[in-house]
Backbone as a ProteinNet text record, in pm:
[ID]
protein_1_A
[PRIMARY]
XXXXXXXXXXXXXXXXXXXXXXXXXXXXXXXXXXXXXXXXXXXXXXXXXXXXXXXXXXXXXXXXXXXXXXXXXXXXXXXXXXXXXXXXXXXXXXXXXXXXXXXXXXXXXXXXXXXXXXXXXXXXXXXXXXXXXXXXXXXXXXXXXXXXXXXXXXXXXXXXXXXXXXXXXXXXXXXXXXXXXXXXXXXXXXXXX
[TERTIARY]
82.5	0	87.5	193.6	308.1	328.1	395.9	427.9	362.8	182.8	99.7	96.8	58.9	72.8	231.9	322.1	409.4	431.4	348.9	259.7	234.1	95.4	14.6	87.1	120.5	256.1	304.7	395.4	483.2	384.3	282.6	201.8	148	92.9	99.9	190.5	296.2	440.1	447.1	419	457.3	387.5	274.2	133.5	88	81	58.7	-93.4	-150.8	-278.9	-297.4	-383.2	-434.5	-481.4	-502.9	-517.3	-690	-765.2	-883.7	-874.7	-831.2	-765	-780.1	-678.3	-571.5	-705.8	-808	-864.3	-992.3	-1009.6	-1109.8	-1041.7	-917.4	-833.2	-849.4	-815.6	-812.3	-971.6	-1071.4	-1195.6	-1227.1	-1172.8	-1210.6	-1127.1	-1023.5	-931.1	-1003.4	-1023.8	-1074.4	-1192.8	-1279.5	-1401.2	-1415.5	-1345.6	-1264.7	-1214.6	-1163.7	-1096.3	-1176.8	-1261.1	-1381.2	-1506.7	-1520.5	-1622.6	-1563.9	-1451.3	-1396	-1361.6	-1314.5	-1311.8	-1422	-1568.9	-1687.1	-1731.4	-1687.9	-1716.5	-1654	-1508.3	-1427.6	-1509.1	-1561.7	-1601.3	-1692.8	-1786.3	-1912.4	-1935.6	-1817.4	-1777.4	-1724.5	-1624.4	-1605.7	-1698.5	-1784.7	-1941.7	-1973.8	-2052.7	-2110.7	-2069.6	-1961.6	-1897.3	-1883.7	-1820.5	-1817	-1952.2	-2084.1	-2213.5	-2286.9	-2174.9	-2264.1	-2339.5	-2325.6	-2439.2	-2359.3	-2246.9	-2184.9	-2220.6	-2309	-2364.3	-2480.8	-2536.4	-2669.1	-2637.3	-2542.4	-2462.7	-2397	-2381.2	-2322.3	-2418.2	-2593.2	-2735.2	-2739.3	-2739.3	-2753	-2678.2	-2562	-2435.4	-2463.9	-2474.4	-2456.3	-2567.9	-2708.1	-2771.6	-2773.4	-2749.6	-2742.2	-2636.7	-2553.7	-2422.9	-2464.6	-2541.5	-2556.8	-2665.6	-2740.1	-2872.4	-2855.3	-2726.8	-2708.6	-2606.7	-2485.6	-2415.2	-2484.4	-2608.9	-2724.8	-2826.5	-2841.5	-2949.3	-2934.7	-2839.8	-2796.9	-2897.5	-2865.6	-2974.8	-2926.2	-2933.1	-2876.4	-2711.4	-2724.8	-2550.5	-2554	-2420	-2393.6	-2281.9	-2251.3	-2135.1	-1991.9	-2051.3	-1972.1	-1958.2	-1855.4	-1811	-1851.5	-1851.5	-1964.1	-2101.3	-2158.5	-2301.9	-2324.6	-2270.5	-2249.9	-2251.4	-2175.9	-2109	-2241.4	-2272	-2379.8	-2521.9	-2550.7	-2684.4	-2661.7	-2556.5	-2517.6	-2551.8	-2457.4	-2486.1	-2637.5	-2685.4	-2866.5	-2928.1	-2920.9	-2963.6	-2891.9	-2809.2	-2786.8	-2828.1	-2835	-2871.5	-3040.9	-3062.8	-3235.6	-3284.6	-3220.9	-3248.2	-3211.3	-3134.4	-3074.1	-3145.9	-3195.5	-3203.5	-3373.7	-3411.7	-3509.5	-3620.6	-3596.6	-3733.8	-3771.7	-3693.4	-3727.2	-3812.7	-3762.9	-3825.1	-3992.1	-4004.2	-4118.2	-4202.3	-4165	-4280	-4287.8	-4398.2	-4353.8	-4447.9	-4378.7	-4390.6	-4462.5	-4588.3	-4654.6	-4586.8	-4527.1	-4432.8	-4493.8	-4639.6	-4682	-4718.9	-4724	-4670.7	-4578	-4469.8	-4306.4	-4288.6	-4396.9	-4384.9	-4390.4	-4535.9	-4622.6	-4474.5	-4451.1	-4357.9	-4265.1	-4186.8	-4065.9	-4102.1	-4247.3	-4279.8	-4260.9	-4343.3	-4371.2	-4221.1	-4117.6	-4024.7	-3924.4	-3938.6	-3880.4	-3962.4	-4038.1	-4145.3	-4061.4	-4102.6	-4067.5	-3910.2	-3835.2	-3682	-3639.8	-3725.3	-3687.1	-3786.1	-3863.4	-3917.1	-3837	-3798.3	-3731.4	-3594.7	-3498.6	-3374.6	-3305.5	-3200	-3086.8	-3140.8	-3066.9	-3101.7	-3044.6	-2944.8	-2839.3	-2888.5	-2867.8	-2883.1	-2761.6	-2616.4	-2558.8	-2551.5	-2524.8	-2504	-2410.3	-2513.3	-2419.4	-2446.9	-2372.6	-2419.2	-2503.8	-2615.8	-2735.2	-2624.8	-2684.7	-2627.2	-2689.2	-2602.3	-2673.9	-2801.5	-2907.9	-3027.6	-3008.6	-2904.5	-2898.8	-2824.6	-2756	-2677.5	-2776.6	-2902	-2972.8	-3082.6	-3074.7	-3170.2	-3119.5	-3024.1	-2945.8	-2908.3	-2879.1	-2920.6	-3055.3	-3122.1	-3301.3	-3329	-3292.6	-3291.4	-3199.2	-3030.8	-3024.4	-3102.6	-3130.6	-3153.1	-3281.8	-3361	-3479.6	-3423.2	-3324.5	-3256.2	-3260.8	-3168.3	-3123	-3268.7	-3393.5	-3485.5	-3534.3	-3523.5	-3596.7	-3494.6	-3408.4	-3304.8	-3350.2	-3359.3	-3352.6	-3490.1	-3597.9	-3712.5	-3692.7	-3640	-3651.1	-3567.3	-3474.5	-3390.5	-3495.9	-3526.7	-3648.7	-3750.1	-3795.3	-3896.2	-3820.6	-3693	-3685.5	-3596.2	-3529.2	-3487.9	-3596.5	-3746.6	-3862.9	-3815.6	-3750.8	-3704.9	-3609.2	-3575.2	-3414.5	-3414.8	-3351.4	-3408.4	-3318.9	-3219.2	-3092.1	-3165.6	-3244.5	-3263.2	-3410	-3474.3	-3529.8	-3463.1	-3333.3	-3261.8	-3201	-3231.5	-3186.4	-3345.7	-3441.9	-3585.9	-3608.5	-3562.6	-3580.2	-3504.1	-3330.2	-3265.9	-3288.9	-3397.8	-3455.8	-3553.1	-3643.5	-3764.1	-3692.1	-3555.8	-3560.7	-3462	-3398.9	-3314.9	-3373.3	-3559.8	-3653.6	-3715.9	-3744.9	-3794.5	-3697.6	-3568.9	-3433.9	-3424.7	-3462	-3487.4	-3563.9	-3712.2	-3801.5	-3789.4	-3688.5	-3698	-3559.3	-3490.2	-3350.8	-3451.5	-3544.7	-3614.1	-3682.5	-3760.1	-3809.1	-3778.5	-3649.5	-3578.2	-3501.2	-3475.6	-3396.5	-3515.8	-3639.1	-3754.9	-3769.2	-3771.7	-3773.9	-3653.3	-3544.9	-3431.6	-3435.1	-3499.7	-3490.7	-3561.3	-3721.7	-3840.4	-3781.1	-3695.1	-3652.1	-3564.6	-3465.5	-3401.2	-3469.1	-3564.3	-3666.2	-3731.4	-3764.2	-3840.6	-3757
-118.3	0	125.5	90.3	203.9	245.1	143.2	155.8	273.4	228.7	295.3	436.5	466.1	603.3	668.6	607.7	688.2	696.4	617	637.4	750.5	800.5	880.8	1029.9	998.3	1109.9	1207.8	1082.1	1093.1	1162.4	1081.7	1178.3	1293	1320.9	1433.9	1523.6	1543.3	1620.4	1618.5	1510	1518.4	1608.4	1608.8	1624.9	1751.2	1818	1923.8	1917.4	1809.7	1747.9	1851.6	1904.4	1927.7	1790.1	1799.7	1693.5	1647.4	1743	1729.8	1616	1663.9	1591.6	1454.5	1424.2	1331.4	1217.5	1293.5	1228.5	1148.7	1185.8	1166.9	1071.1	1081.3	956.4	821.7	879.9	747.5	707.1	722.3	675	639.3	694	639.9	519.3	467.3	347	229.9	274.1	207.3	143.4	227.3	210.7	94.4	149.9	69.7	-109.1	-95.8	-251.1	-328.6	-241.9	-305	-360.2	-319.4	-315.3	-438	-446.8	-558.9	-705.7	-672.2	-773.1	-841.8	-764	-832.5	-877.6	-828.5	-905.2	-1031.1	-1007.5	-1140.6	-1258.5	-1221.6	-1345.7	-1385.8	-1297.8	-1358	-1443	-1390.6	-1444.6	-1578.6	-1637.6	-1755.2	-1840.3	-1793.5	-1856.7	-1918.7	-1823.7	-1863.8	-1970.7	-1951.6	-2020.3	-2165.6	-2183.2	-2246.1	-2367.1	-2281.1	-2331.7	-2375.6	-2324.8	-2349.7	-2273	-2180.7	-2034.1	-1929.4	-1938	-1794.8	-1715.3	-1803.1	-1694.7	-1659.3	-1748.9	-1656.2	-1518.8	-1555.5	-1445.2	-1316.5	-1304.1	-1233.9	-1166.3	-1224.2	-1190.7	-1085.3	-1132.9	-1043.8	-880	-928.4	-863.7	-728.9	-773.1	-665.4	-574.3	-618.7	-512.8	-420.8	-492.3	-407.9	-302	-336.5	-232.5	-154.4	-143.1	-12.4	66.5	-36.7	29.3	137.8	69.9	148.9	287.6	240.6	335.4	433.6	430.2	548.2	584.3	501	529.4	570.2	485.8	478.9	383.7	366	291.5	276.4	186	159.1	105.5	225.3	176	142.7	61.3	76.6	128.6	99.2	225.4	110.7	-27.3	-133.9	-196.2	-295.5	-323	-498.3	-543.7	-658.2	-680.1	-551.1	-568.4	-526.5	-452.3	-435.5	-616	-629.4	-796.1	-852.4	-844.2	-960.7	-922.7	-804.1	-751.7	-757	-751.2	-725.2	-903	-973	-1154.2	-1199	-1170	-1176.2	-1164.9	-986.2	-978.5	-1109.1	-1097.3	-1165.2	-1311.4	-1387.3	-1525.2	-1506.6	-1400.6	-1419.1	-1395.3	-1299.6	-1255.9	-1432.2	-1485.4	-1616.4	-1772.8	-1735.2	-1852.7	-1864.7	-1745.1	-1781.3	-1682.8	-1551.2	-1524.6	-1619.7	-1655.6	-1764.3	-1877.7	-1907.7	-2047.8	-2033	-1919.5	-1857.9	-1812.5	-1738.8	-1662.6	-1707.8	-1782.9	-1811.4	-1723.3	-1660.4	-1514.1	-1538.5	-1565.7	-1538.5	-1475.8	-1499.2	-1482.8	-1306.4	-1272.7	-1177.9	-1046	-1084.5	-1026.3	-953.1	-998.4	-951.5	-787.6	-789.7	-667.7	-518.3	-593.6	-459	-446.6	-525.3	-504.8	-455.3	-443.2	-434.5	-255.2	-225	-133.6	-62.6	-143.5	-14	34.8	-119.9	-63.1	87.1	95.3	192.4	262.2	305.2	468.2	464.4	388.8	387.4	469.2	383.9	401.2	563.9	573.6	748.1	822	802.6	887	925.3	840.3	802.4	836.9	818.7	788.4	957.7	976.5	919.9	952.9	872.1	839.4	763.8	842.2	769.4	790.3	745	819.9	879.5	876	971.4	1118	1199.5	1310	1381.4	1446.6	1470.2	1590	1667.4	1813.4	1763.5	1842.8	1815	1794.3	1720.1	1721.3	1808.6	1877.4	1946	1874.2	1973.3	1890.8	1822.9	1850.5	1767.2	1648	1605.1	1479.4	1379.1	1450.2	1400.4	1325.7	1412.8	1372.7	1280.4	1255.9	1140.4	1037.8	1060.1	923.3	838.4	938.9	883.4	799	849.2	806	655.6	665.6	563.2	455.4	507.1	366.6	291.7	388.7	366.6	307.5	303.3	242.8	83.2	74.3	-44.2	-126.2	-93	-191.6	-230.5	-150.3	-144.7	-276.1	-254.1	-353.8	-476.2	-458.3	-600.9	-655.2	-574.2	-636.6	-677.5	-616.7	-635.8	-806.8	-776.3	-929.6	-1027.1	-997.2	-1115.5	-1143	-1044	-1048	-1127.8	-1113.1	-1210.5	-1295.3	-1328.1	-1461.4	-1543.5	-1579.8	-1594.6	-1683.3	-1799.2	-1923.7	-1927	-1805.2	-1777.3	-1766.1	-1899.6	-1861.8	-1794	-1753	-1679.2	-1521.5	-1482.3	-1335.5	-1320	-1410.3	-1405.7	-1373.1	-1411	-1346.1	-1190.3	-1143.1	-1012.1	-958.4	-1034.9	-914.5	-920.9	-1008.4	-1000.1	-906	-917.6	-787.6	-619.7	-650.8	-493.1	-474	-538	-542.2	-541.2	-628	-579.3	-421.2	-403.8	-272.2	-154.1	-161.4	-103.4	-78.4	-205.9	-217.8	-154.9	-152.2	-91.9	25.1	113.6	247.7	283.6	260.9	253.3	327.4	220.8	185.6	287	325.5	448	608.3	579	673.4	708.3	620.1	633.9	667.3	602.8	622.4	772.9	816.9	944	1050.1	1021	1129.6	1117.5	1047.1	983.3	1052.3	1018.6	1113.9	1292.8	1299.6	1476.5	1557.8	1479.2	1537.3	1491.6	1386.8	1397.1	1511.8	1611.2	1678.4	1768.4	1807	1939.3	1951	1849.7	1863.4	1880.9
0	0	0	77.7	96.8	-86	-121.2	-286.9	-349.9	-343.2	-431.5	-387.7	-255.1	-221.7	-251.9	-277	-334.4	-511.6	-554.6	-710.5	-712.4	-596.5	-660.6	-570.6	-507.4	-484.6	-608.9	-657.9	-772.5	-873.6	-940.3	-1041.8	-1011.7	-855.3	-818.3	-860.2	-799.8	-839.9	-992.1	-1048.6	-1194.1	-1297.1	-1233.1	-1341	-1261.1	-1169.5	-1066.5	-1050.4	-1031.5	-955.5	-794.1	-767.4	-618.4	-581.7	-464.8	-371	-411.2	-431.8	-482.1	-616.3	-715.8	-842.4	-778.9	-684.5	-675.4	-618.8	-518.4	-472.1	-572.7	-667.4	-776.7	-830.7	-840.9	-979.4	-850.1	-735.9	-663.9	-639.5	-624.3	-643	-740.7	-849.9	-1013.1	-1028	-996.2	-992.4	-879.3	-764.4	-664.6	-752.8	-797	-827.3	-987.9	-1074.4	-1176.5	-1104.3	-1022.6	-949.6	-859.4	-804.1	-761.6	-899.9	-985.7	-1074.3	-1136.8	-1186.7	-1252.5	-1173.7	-1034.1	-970.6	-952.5	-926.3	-912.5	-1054.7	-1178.6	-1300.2	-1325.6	-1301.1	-1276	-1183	-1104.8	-989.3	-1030.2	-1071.8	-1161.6	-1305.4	-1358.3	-1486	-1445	-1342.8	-1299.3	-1266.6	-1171.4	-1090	-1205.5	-1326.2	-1417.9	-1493.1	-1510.6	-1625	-1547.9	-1368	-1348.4	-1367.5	-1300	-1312.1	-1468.4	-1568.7	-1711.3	-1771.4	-1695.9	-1730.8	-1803	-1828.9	-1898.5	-1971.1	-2120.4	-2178.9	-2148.6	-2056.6	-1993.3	-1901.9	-1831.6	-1731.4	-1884	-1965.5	-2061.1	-2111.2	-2174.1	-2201.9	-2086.2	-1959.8	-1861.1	-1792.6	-1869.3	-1818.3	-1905.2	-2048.8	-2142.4	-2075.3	-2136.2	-2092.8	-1962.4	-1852.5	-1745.4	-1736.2	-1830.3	-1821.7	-1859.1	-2011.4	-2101.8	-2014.2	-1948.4	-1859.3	-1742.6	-1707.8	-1510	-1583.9	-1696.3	-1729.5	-1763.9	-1841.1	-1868.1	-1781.5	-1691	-1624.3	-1459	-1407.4	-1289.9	-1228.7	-1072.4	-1019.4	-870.9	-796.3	-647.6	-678.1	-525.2	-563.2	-385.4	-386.4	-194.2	-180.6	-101.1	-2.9	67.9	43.2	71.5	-15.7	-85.8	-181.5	-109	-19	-19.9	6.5	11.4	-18.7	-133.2	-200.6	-335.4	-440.7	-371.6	-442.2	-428.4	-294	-271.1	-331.1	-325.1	-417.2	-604.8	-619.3	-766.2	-776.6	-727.2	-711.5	-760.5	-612.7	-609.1	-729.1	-809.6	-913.3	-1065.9	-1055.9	-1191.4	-1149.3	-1029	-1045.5	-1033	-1015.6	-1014.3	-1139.5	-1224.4	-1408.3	-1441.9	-1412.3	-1473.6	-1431.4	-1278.8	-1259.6	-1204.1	-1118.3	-1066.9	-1119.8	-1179.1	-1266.7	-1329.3	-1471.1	-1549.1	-1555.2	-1398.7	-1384.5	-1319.3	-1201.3	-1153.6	-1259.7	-1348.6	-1456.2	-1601.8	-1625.2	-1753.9	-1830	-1897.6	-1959.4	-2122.4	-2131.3	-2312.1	-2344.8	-2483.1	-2570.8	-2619.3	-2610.5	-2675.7	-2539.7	-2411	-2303.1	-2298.6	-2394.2	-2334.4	-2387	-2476.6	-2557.2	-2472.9	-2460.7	-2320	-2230.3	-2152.5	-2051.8	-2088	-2154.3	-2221.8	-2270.5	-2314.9	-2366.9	-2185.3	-2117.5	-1976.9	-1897.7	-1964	-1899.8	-1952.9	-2103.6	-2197	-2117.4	-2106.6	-2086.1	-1901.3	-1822	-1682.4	-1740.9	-1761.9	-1766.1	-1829.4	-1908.9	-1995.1	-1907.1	-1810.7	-1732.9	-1567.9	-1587.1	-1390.7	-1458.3	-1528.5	-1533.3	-1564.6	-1616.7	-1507.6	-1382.4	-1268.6	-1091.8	-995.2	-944.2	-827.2	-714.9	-587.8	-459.1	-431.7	-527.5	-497.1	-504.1	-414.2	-430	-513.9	-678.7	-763.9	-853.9	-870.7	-963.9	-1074.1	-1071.2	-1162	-1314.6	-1398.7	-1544.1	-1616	-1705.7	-1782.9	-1911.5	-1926.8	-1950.1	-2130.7	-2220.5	-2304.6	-2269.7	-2160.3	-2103.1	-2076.7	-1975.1	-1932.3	-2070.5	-2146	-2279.1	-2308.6	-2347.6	-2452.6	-2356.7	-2227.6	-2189	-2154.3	-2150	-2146.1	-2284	-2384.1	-2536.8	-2538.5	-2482.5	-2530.2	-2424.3	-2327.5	-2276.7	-2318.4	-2350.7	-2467.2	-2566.3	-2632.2	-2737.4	-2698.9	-2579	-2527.9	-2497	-2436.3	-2425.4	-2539.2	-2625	-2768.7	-2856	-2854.2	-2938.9	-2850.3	-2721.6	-2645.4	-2709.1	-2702.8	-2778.6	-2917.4	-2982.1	-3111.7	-3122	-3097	-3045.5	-3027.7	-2900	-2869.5	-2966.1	-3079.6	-3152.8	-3306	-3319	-3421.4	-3411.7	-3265.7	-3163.4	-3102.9	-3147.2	-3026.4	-2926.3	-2977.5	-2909.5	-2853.6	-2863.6	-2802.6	-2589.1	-2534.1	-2352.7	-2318.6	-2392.3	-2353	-2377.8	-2448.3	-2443.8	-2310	-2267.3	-2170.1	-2078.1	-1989.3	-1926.7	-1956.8	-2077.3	-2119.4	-2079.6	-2116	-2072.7	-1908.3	-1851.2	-1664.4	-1667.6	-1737.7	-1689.7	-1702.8	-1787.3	-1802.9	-1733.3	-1680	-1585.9	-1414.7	-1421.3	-1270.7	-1304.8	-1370.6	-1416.4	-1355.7	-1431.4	-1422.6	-1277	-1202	-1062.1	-977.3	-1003.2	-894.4	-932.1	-1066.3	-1077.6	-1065.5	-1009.3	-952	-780.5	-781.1	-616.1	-589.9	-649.1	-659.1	-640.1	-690.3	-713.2	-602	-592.5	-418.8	-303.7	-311.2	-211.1	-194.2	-319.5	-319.1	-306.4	-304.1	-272.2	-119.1	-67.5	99	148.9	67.9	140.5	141.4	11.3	-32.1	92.9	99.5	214.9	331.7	345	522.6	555.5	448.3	464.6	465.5	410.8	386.6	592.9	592.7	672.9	819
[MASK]
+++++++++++++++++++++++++++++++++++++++++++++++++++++++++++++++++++++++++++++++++++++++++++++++++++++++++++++++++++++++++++++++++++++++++++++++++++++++++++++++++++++++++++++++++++++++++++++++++

């Protein structure tokens, strides 16, 4: 640990970073090594269990979803693990098997989740300078993009059970920005009040 803090020392001095700077690159790295380590572990699980490219159906979309949309985040990097876990074996293993979803169903849903998602989104509970309002546009759009392709997929994949795990992952995507949402109104009025 000694080592690294004399890393970011060094680029300090090198690069004439304030301490502010310095502190952003190190959360953006932290945050970077945490994100990948929990992809790594999951990518093993899966693969170990036989599920990889179902875990991959799942993976993609949620990336393009949370990177545009945001959603719950934690503050611990193993409840993080363990809620991030939860979600992908439940898109994979136990929606699936609980709901068996009419093929002509998936549409509506898929439709309520685009409108939910470009209405609620972007939405962290972190505390963060408003975005300016064309940022905010274009990510409402793509992520409208992203359910839309996922449907369309499904609509000329029908038989495909691997993109069923891509439509749970947009429905719970949807339910946790939902619930990001909620929660950050609960927080706003407890401060008001």
């Amino acid at each position: 640990m000694k080592s690294m803090e004399s890393i970011y020392n060094r680029v300090q001095l090198e690069y004439g970073y304030s301490d502010y700077q310095m502190k952003l690159i190190k959360f953006t790295l932290t945050a970077i090594f945490y994100d990948v380590s929990k992809f790594i572990i999951f990518m093993v699980y899966f693969y170990i269990s036989g599920q990889f490219i179902e875990f991959l159906f799942a993976a993609v979309p949620m990336f393009l979803l949370r990177t545009k949309n945001g959603g719950l985040h934690f503050n611990r990097y193993w409840s993080c693990l363990l809620v991030s876990f939860i979600y992908f074996y439940s898109v994979i293993n136990i929606l699936p098997a609980l709901f068996n979803i009419h093929p002509l169903m998936i549409y509506p849903v898929l439709m309520i989740c685009a409108i939910v998602d470009y209405m609620i989104g972007p939405t962290s509970l972190k505390n963060r300078d408003a975005a300016e309002e064309s940022v905010i546009k274009k990510a409402k759009i793509q992520s409208f993009q992203v359910v839309f392709i996922v449907a369309s997929l499904i609509f000329i994949f029908q038989d495909s059970a691997y993109l069923i795990v891509s439509f749970w992952t947009v429905v719970l995507h949807t339910i946790q920005l939902s619930i990001t949402k909620l929660l950050k109104e609960v927080k706003c009025n407890e401060k008001l009040a």
